Amino acid sequence: MTAFASRLASKISNTLVYVSSDIAFSPYGNHWRQVRRLVTTHLFTVKKVNSYRLSRQEEVRLVIKKIQEAAAASKEVDISEMMNTFANDIVCRAVLEDNFPGLANVLGLLTRWFVSNKADEAHKRWDDLLETIVSDHERRRRSEHGHGGGGGVDQEESNFIDVLLSVQQEYGITRDHIKAILMDMFAAGTETSSLVLELAMAELMRHPQLMSKLQDRRRETLRLHPPAPLLLPHLSMVDCDVDGYRIPSGTRVIINGWAISRDPESWESAEEFMPERFMDGASSAAIDLRGNDFQFVPFGAGRRICPGLNFGLATVEIMLANLAYCFDWGLPIGMTEGDIDMTEVFGLLVRRKEKLILLPEPHACTC
């Protein structure tokens, strides 16, 4: 259904993402279809996501090593900061083929700027950064392939920027279009993955009896705490009826994904964190998070579903599995499960107000 597949133009999105020429905020039409086809065909195929498996494993090993060092010294670790840095490094390895530690700080500001009056300032900072990154890759391509910067690119082995530059003429995209797509990759890829990891660990610390039932903690975390609880606004393109309600063309439509995933008519004990609900044979085992079941749409559904879904899930799964496998987790001295504050701060994405600080203890097994 394409009736609600468009986006409403806004001053902030036009300013931040190059006149809404990215994937997330672009209105439905030829440009959006072209860009969507580009990223799904060249950037987020299953094969392409799998090609970053070794990079993910390497970044996980670095995180685990830091936690092991903290555990050996009986020190607490800042899970919020650590997961944000990890997710940022994973995205940078895919997009840039290198780490970019300072980018995590800029990304945190981006999601807040989406709901502030500083969009012009944010765009200037981001444009300067992205221009430098793209120019560096262009210079490298010219040195490798001659003055024109052309030449064949192995798209399964190349980073996202090199792939975008290699298909720029084929898809008729401009330099600003490339920068808009990259902004989506950085913002969505880093923020959502780190938030899911932090919230999953917070819920598991609040319910320690579930630490051994980790098979479906990912889906349950996304159900109870969708990082983008209102998804992104849609725009109706034609007059239509929805469940008896008349929706005129040009209406801004907000999808309350948070309320949908906590609807007691669809979910048993909807307000409780119960990963076991998704286990084989359980009440919600067959419910999918890929937009096929409308009671659970953390990544959206239909034509505007998040194209980076597989990339994000792979990032979350490998990190969460290693955190649970390699360590026992405790709370700082004087804290109990009931002291964990799950108060959220609203922005483009929803995050916990307080950082998650935990005390790791290594398992007897070796990671």
mmCIF file of C-alpha atoms in Angstrom:
data_model
loop_
_atom_site.group_PDB
_atom_site.id
_atom_site.type_symbol
_atom_site.label_atom_id
_atom_site.label_comp_id
_atom_site.label_asym_id
_atom_site.label_seq_id
_atom_site.Cartn_x
_atom_site.Cartn_y
_atom_site.Cartn_z
ATOM 1 C CA MET A 1 0.000 0.000 0.000
ATOM 2 C CA THR A 2 1.509 3.322 -1.079
ATOM 3 C CA ALA A 3 -1.136 5.679 0.348
ATOM 4 C CA PHE A 4 1.008 6.480 3.401
ATOM 5 C CA ALA A 5 4.461 5.884 1.893
ATOM 6 C CA SER A 6 5.482 9.532 1.697
ATOM 7 C CA ARG A 7 7.052 11.902 4.219
ATOM 8 C CA LEU A 8 6.050 15.406 5.238
ATOM 9 C CA ALA A 9 8.624 18.037 4.326
ATOM 10 C CA SER A 10 9.863 20.056 7.293
ATOM 11 C CA LYS A 11 12.369 22.838 7.762
ATOM 12 C CA ILE A 12 14.557 20.698 10.012
ATOM 13 C CA SER A 13 14.721 17.674 7.700
ATOM 14 C CA ASN A 14 15.249 19.909 4.655
ATOM 15 C CA THR A 15 18.102 21.664 6.445
ATOM 16 C CA LEU A 16 19.785 18.644 8.016
ATOM 17 C CA VAL A 17 19.525 16.044 5.263
ATOM 18 C CA TYR A 18 20.041 18.031 2.091
ATOM 19 C CA VAL A 19 16.454 18.988 1.246
ATOM 20 C CA SER A 20 15.199 15.615 2.485
ATOM 21 C CA SER A 21 17.177 13.770 -0.195
ATOM 22 C CA ASP A 22 18.158 10.891 2.085
ATOM 23 C CA ILE A 23 16.282 7.600 2.511
ATOM 24 C CA ALA A 24 14.453 8.212 5.770
ATOM 25 C CA PHE A 25 12.936 11.651 5.095
ATOM 26 C CA SER A 26 12.717 11.765 1.306
ATOM 27 C CA PRO A 27 9.136 12.097 -0.022
ATOM 28 C CA TYR A 28 7.794 9.164 -2.002
ATOM 29 C CA GLY A 29 8.657 9.457 -5.678
ATOM 30 C CA ASN A 30 11.286 8.708 -8.299
ATOM 31 C CA HIS A 31 14.224 9.945 -6.214
ATOM 32 C CA TRP A 32 13.235 7.906 -3.166
ATOM 33 C CA ARG A 33 12.685 4.773 -5.288
ATOM 34 C CA GLN A 34 16.092 5.214 -6.916
ATOM 35 C CA VAL A 35 17.929 5.735 -3.624
ATOM 36 C CA ARG A 36 16.043 2.885 -1.957
ATOM 37 C CA ARG A 37 16.958 0.561 -4.827
ATOM 38 C CA LEU A 38 20.575 1.661 -4.543
ATOM 39 C CA VAL A 39 20.953 0.873 -0.839
ATOM 40 C CA THR A 40 19.000 -2.396 -0.931
ATOM 41 C CA THR A 41 20.865 -3.608 -4.031
ATOM 42 C CA HIS A 42 24.385 -2.490 -3.160
ATOM 43 C CA LEU A 43 24.677 -1.751 0.575
ATOM 44 C CA PHE A 44 22.329 -3.921 2.627
ATOM 45 C CA THR A 45 22.160 -7.258 0.854
ATOM 46 C CA VAL A 46 22.533 -10.306 3.090
ATOM 47 C CA LYS A 47 25.857 -11.052 1.411
ATOM 48 C CA LYS A 48 27.102 -7.511 2.014
ATOM 49 C CA VAL A 49 26.054 -7.562 5.683
ATOM 50 C CA ASN A 50 27.757 -10.950 6.122
ATOM 51 C CA SER A 51 30.938 -9.566 4.552
ATOM 52 C CA TYR A 52 31.415 -7.433 7.679
ATOM 53 C CA ARG A 53 31.303 -10.468 9.970
ATOM 54 C CA LEU A 54 35.043 -10.383 10.701
ATOM 55 C CA SER A 55 34.898 -6.651 11.444
ATOM 56 C CA ARG A 56 32.056 -7.216 13.891
ATOM 57 C CA GLN A 57 33.953 -10.029 15.583
ATOM 58 C CA GLU A 58 37.076 -7.896 15.886
ATOM 59 C CA GLU A 59 35.180 -4.976 17.440
ATOM 60 C CA VAL A 60 33.447 -7.343 19.868
ATOM 61 C CA ARG A 61 36.813 -8.768 20.934
ATOM 62 C CA LEU A 62 38.077 -5.253 21.669
ATOM 63 C CA VAL A 63 35.047 -4.518 23.857
ATOM 64 C CA ILE A 64 35.307 -7.842 25.677
ATOM 65 C CA LYS A 65 39.007 -7.211 26.337
ATOM 66 C CA LYS A 66 38.221 -3.823 27.922
ATOM 67 C CA ILE A 67 35.540 -5.375 30.112
ATOM 68 C CA GLN A 68 37.882 -8.205 31.128
ATOM 69 C CA GLU A 69 40.454 -5.635 32.220
ATOM 70 C CA ALA A 70 37.818 -3.809 34.260
ATOM 71 C CA ALA A 71 36.628 -7.087 35.791
ATOM 72 C CA ALA A 72 40.174 -8.059 36.771
ATOM 73 C CA ALA A 73 40.507 -4.741 38.587
ATOM 74 C CA SER A 74 36.986 -5.010 40.097
ATOM 75 C CA LYS A 75 36.020 -1.800 38.308
ATOM 76 C CA GLU A 76 32.591 -0.761 37.074
ATOM 77 C CA VAL A 77 32.001 -0.184 33.354
ATOM 78 C CA ASP A 78 29.839 2.408 31.635
ATOM 79 C CA ILE A 79 27.706 0.177 29.414
ATOM 80 C CA SER A 80 25.958 3.161 27.798
ATOM 81 C CA GLU A 81 29.207 4.736 26.632
ATOM 82 C CA MET A 82 30.779 1.408 25.699
ATOM 83 C CA MET A 83 27.839 0.308 23.536
ATOM 84 C CA ASN A 84 27.659 3.691 21.823
ATOM 85 C CA THR A 85 31.350 3.511 20.942
ATOM 86 C CA PHE A 86 31.011 -0.102 19.777
ATOM 87 C CA ALA A 87 28.055 0.663 17.484
ATOM 88 C CA ASN A 88 29.842 3.722 16.117
ATOM 89 C CA ASP A 89 32.955 1.672 15.341
ATOM 90 C CA ILE A 90 30.912 -1.023 13.579
ATOM 91 C CA VAL A 91 29.221 1.538 11.333
ATOM 92 C CA CYS A 92 32.499 3.343 10.633
ATOM 93 C CA ARG A 93 34.164 0.078 9.633
ATOM 94 C CA ALA A 94 31.356 -0.524 7.130
ATOM 95 C CA VAL A 95 31.051 3.031 5.822
ATOM 96 C CA LEU A 96 34.658 4.241 5.991
ATOM 97 C CA GLU A 97 36.661 1.009 6.341
ATOM 98 C CA ASP A 98 38.229 2.632 9.394
ATOM 99 C CA ASN A 99 37.388 3.749 12.937
ATOM 100 C CA PHE A 100 36.335 7.326 13.681
ATOM 101 C CA PRO A 101 36.132 7.643 17.497
ATOM 102 C CA GLY A 102 35.072 11.307 17.555
ATOM 103 C CA LEU A 103 32.039 10.640 15.400
ATOM 104 C CA ALA A 104 30.065 9.144 18.287
ATOM 105 C CA ASN A 105 29.949 12.512 20.024
ATOM 106 C CA VAL A 106 28.704 14.293 16.894
ATOM 107 C CA LEU A 107 26.030 11.641 16.358
ATOM 108 C CA GLY A 108 24.629 12.168 19.831
ATOM 109 C CA LEU A 109 24.117 15.820 19.012
ATOM 110 C CA LEU A 110 22.443 15.030 15.687
ATOM 111 C CA THR A 111 19.379 13.313 17.131
ATOM 112 C CA ARG A 112 18.882 16.158 19.598
ATOM 113 C CA TRP A 113 19.259 18.767 16.860
ATOM 114 C CA PHE A 114 16.369 17.148 15.001
ATOM 115 C CA VAL A 115 14.082 18.506 17.719
ATOM 116 C CA SER A 116 15.877 21.781 18.404
ATOM 117 C CA ASN A 117 16.362 25.141 16.742
ATOM 118 C CA LYS A 118 20.009 24.511 15.859
ATOM 119 C CA ALA A 119 19.533 22.628 12.594
ATOM 120 C CA ASP A 120 21.605 25.121 10.574
ATOM 121 C CA GLU A 121 24.532 24.742 12.954
ATOM 122 C CA ALA A 122 24.207 20.954 12.878
ATOM 123 C CA HIS A 123 24.092 20.841 9.088
ATOM 124 C CA LYS A 124 27.209 22.991 8.766
ATOM 125 C CA ARG A 125 29.178 20.741 11.110
ATOM 126 C CA TRP A 126 27.949 17.581 9.415
ATOM 127 C CA ASP A 127 28.494 18.890 5.892
ATOM 128 C CA ASP A 128 32.086 19.877 6.671
ATOM 129 C CA LEU A 129 32.735 16.443 8.157
ATOM 130 C CA LEU A 130 31.097 14.486 5.335
ATOM 131 C CA GLU A 131 32.767 16.607 2.650
ATOM 132 C CA THR A 132 36.160 15.790 4.143
ATOM 133 C CA ILE A 133 35.344 12.077 4.286
ATOM 134 C CA VAL A 134 34.028 11.875 0.710
ATOM 135 C CA SER A 135 36.919 13.955 -0.657
ATOM 136 C CA ASP A 136 39.454 11.683 1.026
ATOM 137 C CA HIS A 137 37.867 8.626 -0.570
ATOM 138 C CA GLU A 138 37.774 10.324 -3.969
ATOM 139 C CA ARG A 139 41.486 11.136 -3.758
ATOM 140 C CA ARG A 140 42.273 7.566 -2.825
ATOM 141 C CA ARG A 141 40.168 6.227 -5.707
ATOM 142 C CA ARG A 142 41.968 8.537 -8.152
ATOM 143 C CA SER A 143 45.361 7.352 -6.951
ATOM 144 C CA GLU A 144 44.293 3.705 -7.253
ATOM 145 C CA HIS A 145 42.377 3.890 -10.548
ATOM 146 C CA GLY A 146 43.911 6.798 -12.394
ATOM 147 C CA HIS A 147 42.976 10.434 -12.825
ATOM 148 C CA GLY A 148 39.288 9.787 -13.485
ATOM 149 C CA GLY A 149 38.790 7.892 -10.258
ATOM 150 C CA GLY A 150 36.931 5.147 -12.065
ATOM 151 C CA GLY A 151 37.742 1.486 -12.275
ATOM 152 C CA GLY A 152 35.990 -1.594 -11.108
ATOM 153 C CA VAL A 153 34.937 -1.896 -7.491
ATOM 154 C CA ASP A 154 34.370 -5.195 -5.729
ATOM 155 C CA GLN A 155 31.153 -4.166 -4.007
ATOM 156 C CA GLU A 156 31.173 -7.093 -1.608
ATOM 157 C CA GLU A 157 34.608 -6.069 -0.319
ATOM 158 C CA SER A 158 34.346 -2.260 -0.534
ATOM 159 C CA ASN A 159 33.144 0.168 2.111
ATOM 160 C CA PHE A 160 29.857 2.009 1.647
ATOM 161 C CA ILE A 161 31.421 5.265 0.421
ATOM 162 C CA ASP A 162 33.420 3.586 -2.332
ATOM 163 C CA VAL A 163 30.315 1.709 -3.452
ATOM 164 C CA LEU A 164 28.278 4.931 -3.577
ATOM 165 C CA LEU A 165 30.996 6.699 -5.564
ATOM 166 C CA SER A 166 31.256 3.768 -7.972
ATOM 167 C CA VAL A 167 27.517 3.813 -8.810
ATOM 168 C CA GLN A 168 27.040 7.593 -8.691
ATOM 169 C CA GLN A 169 26.646 8.002 -12.447
ATOM 170 C CA GLU A 170 24.567 4.840 -12.865
ATOM 171 C CA TYR A 171 21.960 6.069 -10.371
ATOM 172 C CA GLY A 172 22.225 9.772 -11.186
ATOM 173 C CA ILE A 173 22.924 10.817 -7.603
ATOM 174 C CA THR A 174 24.696 14.023 -6.658
ATOM 175 C CA ARG A 175 27.376 14.642 -4.074
ATOM 176 C CA ASP A 176 24.735 15.963 -1.667
ATOM 177 C CA HIS A 177 22.693 12.791 -2.191
ATOM 178 C CA ILE A 178 25.726 10.706 -1.192
ATOM 179 C CA LYS A 179 26.222 12.798 1.932
ATOM 180 C CA ALA A 180 22.526 12.511 2.813
ATOM 181 C CA ILE A 181 22.681 8.707 2.527
ATOM 182 C CA LEU A 182 25.829 8.620 4.656
ATOM 183 C CA MET A 183 24.146 10.725 7.333
ATOM 184 C CA ASP A 184 21.365 8.126 7.507
ATOM 185 C CA MET A 185 23.923 5.337 7.809
ATOM 186 C CA PHE A 186 25.787 7.016 10.664
ATOM 187 C CA ALA A 187 22.788 8.269 12.631
ATOM 188 C CA ALA A 188 20.458 5.281 12.303
ATOM 189 C CA GLY A 189 23.157 2.621 12.411
ATOM 190 C CA THR A 190 24.874 3.896 15.536
ATOM 191 C CA GLU A 191 22.113 5.306 17.706
ATOM 192 C CA THR A 192 19.521 2.543 17.356
ATOM 193 C CA SER A 193 21.934 -0.365 17.867
ATOM 194 C CA SER A 194 23.566 1.166 20.942
ATOM 195 C CA LEU A 195 20.185 2.002 22.481
ATOM 196 C CA VAL A 196 18.876 -1.540 22.001
ATOM 197 C CA LEU A 197 22.025 -3.019 23.557
ATOM 198 C CA GLU A 198 21.862 -0.693 26.557
ATOM 199 C CA LEU A 199 18.150 -1.290 27.121
ATOM 200 C CA ALA A 200 18.528 -5.053 26.777
ATOM 201 C CA MET A 201 21.228 -5.085 29.446
ATOM 202 C CA ALA A 202 19.189 -2.775 31.689
ATOM 203 C CA GLU A 203 16.136 -5.045 31.478
ATOM 204 C CA LEU A 204 18.227 -8.147 32.111
ATOM 205 C CA MET A 205 19.723 -6.528 35.206
ATOM 206 C CA ARG A 206 16.222 -5.674 36.419
ATOM 207 C CA HIS A 207 15.203 -9.305 35.826
ATOM 208 C CA PRO A 208 18.325 -11.367 36.654
ATOM 209 C CA GLN A 209 16.332 -14.608 36.631
ATOM 210 C CA LEU A 210 16.000 -14.137 32.851
ATOM 211 C CA MET A 211 19.724 -13.888 32.166
ATOM 212 C CA SER A 212 19.727 -17.578 31.295
ATOM 213 C CA LYS A 213 16.793 -17.178 28.871
ATOM 214 C CA LEU A 214 18.532 -15.096 26.261
ATOM 215 C CA GLN A 215 17.301 -16.691 23.073
ATOM 216 C CA ASP A 216 14.720 -14.004 22.382
ATOM 217 C CA ARG A 217 15.864 -11.015 24.439
ATOM 218 C CA ARG A 218 16.451 -9.012 21.232
ATOM 219 C CA ARG A 219 12.834 -9.135 20.095
ATOM 220 C CA GLU A 220 11.480 -8.488 23.582
ATOM 221 C CA THR A 221 13.725 -5.455 24.042
ATOM 222 C CA LEU A 222 12.543 -4.012 20.732
ATOM 223 C CA ARG A 223 8.936 -4.712 21.710
ATOM 224 C CA LEU A 224 9.136 -3.011 25.098
ATOM 225 C CA HIS A 225 11.571 -0.259 24.128
ATOM 226 C CA PRO A 226 11.426 0.593 20.397
ATOM 227 C CA PRO A 227 14.233 3.143 19.833
ATOM 228 C CA ALA A 228 11.971 5.224 17.565
ATOM 229 C CA PRO A 229 8.612 4.843 19.368
ATOM 230 C CA LEU A 230 6.688 6.964 16.844
ATOM 231 C CA LEU A 231 8.697 5.619 13.893
ATOM 232 C CA LEU A 232 9.008 8.460 11.357
ATOM 233 C CA PRO A 233 6.033 10.589 10.226
ATOM 234 C CA HIS A 234 4.220 9.451 7.094
ATOM 235 C CA LEU A 235 2.316 11.593 4.605
ATOM 236 C CA SER A 236 -0.857 10.383 2.895
ATOM 237 C CA MET A 237 -0.717 10.870 -0.874
ATOM 238 C CA VAL A 238 -4.391 10.119 -1.660
ATOM 239 C CA ASP A 239 -7.729 10.267 0.142
ATOM 240 C CA CYS A 240 -8.376 6.953 1.869
ATOM 241 C CA ASP A 241 -10.363 5.233 4.625
ATOM 242 C CA VAL A 242 -8.677 3.462 7.538
ATOM 243 C CA ASP A 243 -10.940 1.464 9.841
ATOM 244 C CA GLY A 244 -13.838 3.826 9.199
ATOM 245 C CA TYR A 245 -11.797 7.024 9.476
ATOM 246 C CA ARG A 246 -11.481 9.320 6.483
ATOM 247 C CA ILE A 247 -7.848 10.356 5.895
ATOM 248 C CA PRO A 248 -7.536 13.254 3.410
ATOM 249 C CA SER A 249 -4.615 13.474 1.020
ATOM 250 C CA GLY A 250 -1.743 15.485 2.490
ATOM 251 C CA THR A 251 -2.364 14.373 6.086
ATOM 252 C CA ARG A 252 0.610 13.905 8.379
ATOM 253 C CA VAL A 253 0.259 10.432 9.932
ATOM 254 C CA ILE A 254 2.066 9.370 13.120
ATOM 255 C CA ILE A 255 2.352 5.644 13.886
ATOM 256 C CA ASN A 256 2.558 4.957 17.631
ATOM 257 C CA GLY A 257 4.783 1.891 17.481
ATOM 258 C CA TRP A 258 5.306 2.047 21.249
ATOM 259 C CA ALA A 259 1.572 1.704 21.968
ATOM 260 C CA ILE A 260 1.133 -1.000 19.325
ATOM 261 C CA SER A 261 3.825 -3.176 20.883
ATOM 262 C CA ARG A 262 2.282 -2.779 24.358
ATOM 263 C CA ASP A 263 -1.329 -3.422 23.331
ATOM 264 C CA PRO A 264 -2.794 -5.925 25.853
ATOM 265 C CA GLU A 265 -5.103 -7.286 23.142
ATOM 266 C CA SER A 266 -2.041 -8.480 21.230
ATOM 267 C CA TRP A 267 0.393 -9.232 24.044
ATOM 268 C CA GLU A 268 0.099 -11.231 27.227
ATOM 269 C CA SER A 269 1.395 -9.205 30.220
ATOM 270 C CA ALA A 270 2.195 -6.434 27.765
ATOM 271 C CA GLU A 271 4.048 -4.207 30.253
ATOM 272 C CA GLU A 272 6.384 -6.952 31.487
ATOM 273 C CA PHE A 273 9.799 -7.893 30.107
ATOM 274 C CA MET A 274 9.301 -11.546 29.093
ATOM 275 C CA PRO A 275 11.799 -12.781 26.474
ATOM 276 C CA GLU A 276 10.325 -16.259 26.809
ATOM 277 C CA ARG A 277 7.158 -15.086 25.031
ATOM 278 C CA PHE A 278 9.074 -15.456 21.737
ATOM 279 C CA MET A 279 10.480 -18.926 22.398
ATOM 280 C CA ASP A 280 9.343 -21.889 20.308
ATOM 281 C CA GLY A 281 5.837 -22.931 21.288
ATOM 282 C CA ALA A 282 5.148 -19.734 23.256
ATOM 283 C CA SER A 283 2.275 -17.342 22.600
ATOM 284 C CA SER A 284 4.252 -14.931 20.406
ATOM 285 C CA ALA A 285 6.793 -17.292 18.847
ATOM 286 C CA ALA A 286 5.529 -16.723 15.308
ATOM 287 C CA ILE A 287 5.443 -12.920 15.509
ATOM 288 C CA ASP A 288 8.061 -11.398 13.243
ATOM 289 C CA LEU A 289 9.868 -8.041 13.586
ATOM 290 C CA ARG A 290 10.400 -7.535 9.847
ATOM 291 C CA GLY A 291 7.144 -5.718 9.187
ATOM 292 C CA ASN A 292 4.990 -8.762 8.448
ATOM 293 C CA ASP A 293 3.068 -8.653 11.745
ATOM 294 C CA PHE A 294 1.488 -5.288 12.434
ATOM 295 C CA GLN A 295 1.397 -5.745 16.206
ATOM 296 C CA PHE A 296 5.197 -5.470 16.186
ATOM 297 C CA VAL A 297 6.834 -2.906 13.877
ATOM 298 C CA PRO A 298 10.072 -1.609 15.497
ATOM 299 C CA PHE A 299 11.615 -1.104 12.047
ATOM 300 C CA GLY A 300 8.442 0.080 10.354
ATOM 301 C CA ALA A 301 6.656 -1.856 7.626
ATOM 302 C CA GLY A 302 5.856 -1.734 3.944
ATOM 303 C CA ARG A 303 7.758 0.424 1.494
ATOM 304 C CA ARG A 304 9.340 2.592 4.202
ATOM 305 C CA ILE A 305 10.651 -0.231 6.388
ATOM 306 C CA CYS A 306 14.219 0.394 7.572
ATOM 307 C CA PRO A 307 16.581 -0.895 4.842
ATOM 308 C CA GLY A 308 19.381 -1.402 7.396
ATOM 309 C CA LEU A 309 17.382 -3.901 9.470
ATOM 310 C CA ASN A 310 19.718 -6.857 8.860
ATOM 311 C CA PHE A 311 22.823 -4.779 9.558
ATOM 312 C CA GLY A 312 21.421 -3.523 12.869
ATOM 313 C CA LEU A 313 20.241 -6.932 14.039
ATOM 314 C CA ALA A 314 23.621 -8.509 13.286
ATOM 315 C CA THR A 315 25.370 -5.791 15.303
ATOM 316 C CA VAL A 316 23.077 -6.177 18.316
ATOM 317 C CA GLU A 317 23.022 -9.963 18.329
ATOM 318 C CA ILE A 318 26.765 -10.618 18.356
ATOM 319 C CA MET A 319 27.467 -8.047 21.072
ATOM 320 C CA LEU A 320 24.623 -9.047 23.385
ATOM 321 C CA ALA A 321 25.470 -12.741 23.068
ATOM 322 C CA ASN A 322 29.091 -12.090 24.054
ATOM 323 C CA LEU A 323 28.175 -9.863 26.992
ATOM 324 C CA ALA A 324 25.972 -12.619 28.388
ATOM 325 C CA TYR A 325 28.353 -15.487 27.578
ATOM 326 C CA CYS A 326 31.594 -14.000 28.873
ATOM 327 C CA PHE A 327 30.476 -12.302 32.082
ATOM 328 C CA ASP A 328 28.253 -12.387 35.105
ATOM 329 C CA TRP A 329 26.893 -8.918 35.716
ATOM 330 C CA GLY A 330 26.287 -7.095 38.969
ATOM 331 C CA LEU A 331 25.178 -3.648 40.047
ATOM 332 C CA PRO A 332 27.332 -1.001 41.748
ATOM 333 C CA ILE A 333 27.621 -1.381 45.514
ATOM 334 C CA GLY A 334 24.459 -0.278 47.265
ATOM 335 C CA MET A 335 22.185 -0.695 44.233
ATOM 336 C CA THR A 336 19.426 -3.270 43.766
ATOM 337 C CA GLU A 337 17.409 -4.232 40.701
ATOM 338 C CA GLY A 338 14.664 -1.849 41.781
ATOM 339 C CA ASP A 339 17.093 1.084 41.738
ATOM 340 C CA ILE A 340 17.656 0.886 37.981
ATOM 341 C CA ASP A 341 15.981 3.998 36.579
ATOM 342 C CA MET A 342 14.218 3.289 33.270
ATOM 343 C CA THR A 343 13.055 6.901 32.835
ATOM 344 C CA GLU A 344 13.379 7.842 29.177
ATOM 345 C CA VAL A 345 14.291 11.095 27.452
ATOM 346 C CA PHE A 346 12.427 11.819 24.239
ATOM 347 C CA GLY A 347 13.993 13.069 21.024
ATOM 348 C CA LEU A 348 14.110 11.717 17.490
ATOM 349 C CA LEU A 349 15.004 8.514 19.347
ATOM 350 C CA VAL A 350 14.144 7.583 22.927
ATOM 351 C CA ARG A 351 16.980 6.846 25.332
ATOM 352 C CA ARG A 352 17.370 6.167 29.033
ATOM 353 C CA LYS A 353 17.897 9.314 31.076
ATOM 354 C CA GLU A 354 20.644 7.799 33.233
ATOM 355 C CA LYS A 355 23.737 5.951 32.065
ATOM 356 C CA LEU A 356 23.900 2.218 32.750
ATOM 357 C CA ILE A 357 26.859 1.430 35.030
ATOM 358 C CA LEU A 358 27.490 -2.269 35.761
ATOM 359 C CA LEU A 359 30.078 -4.425 37.512
ATOM 360 C CA PRO A 360 31.361 -7.352 35.387
ATOM 361 C CA GLU A 361 32.673 -10.649 36.690
ATOM 362 C CA PRO A 362 34.282 -13.063 34.209
ATOM 363 C CA HIS A 363 32.720 -16.481 33.732
ATOM 364 C CA ALA A 364 34.772 -19.547 34.499
ATOM 365 C CA CYS A 365 34.721 -20.217 30.737
ATOM 366 C CA THR A 366 37.215 -18.476 28.463
ATOM 367 C CA CYS A 367 36.040 -15.954 25.875
#
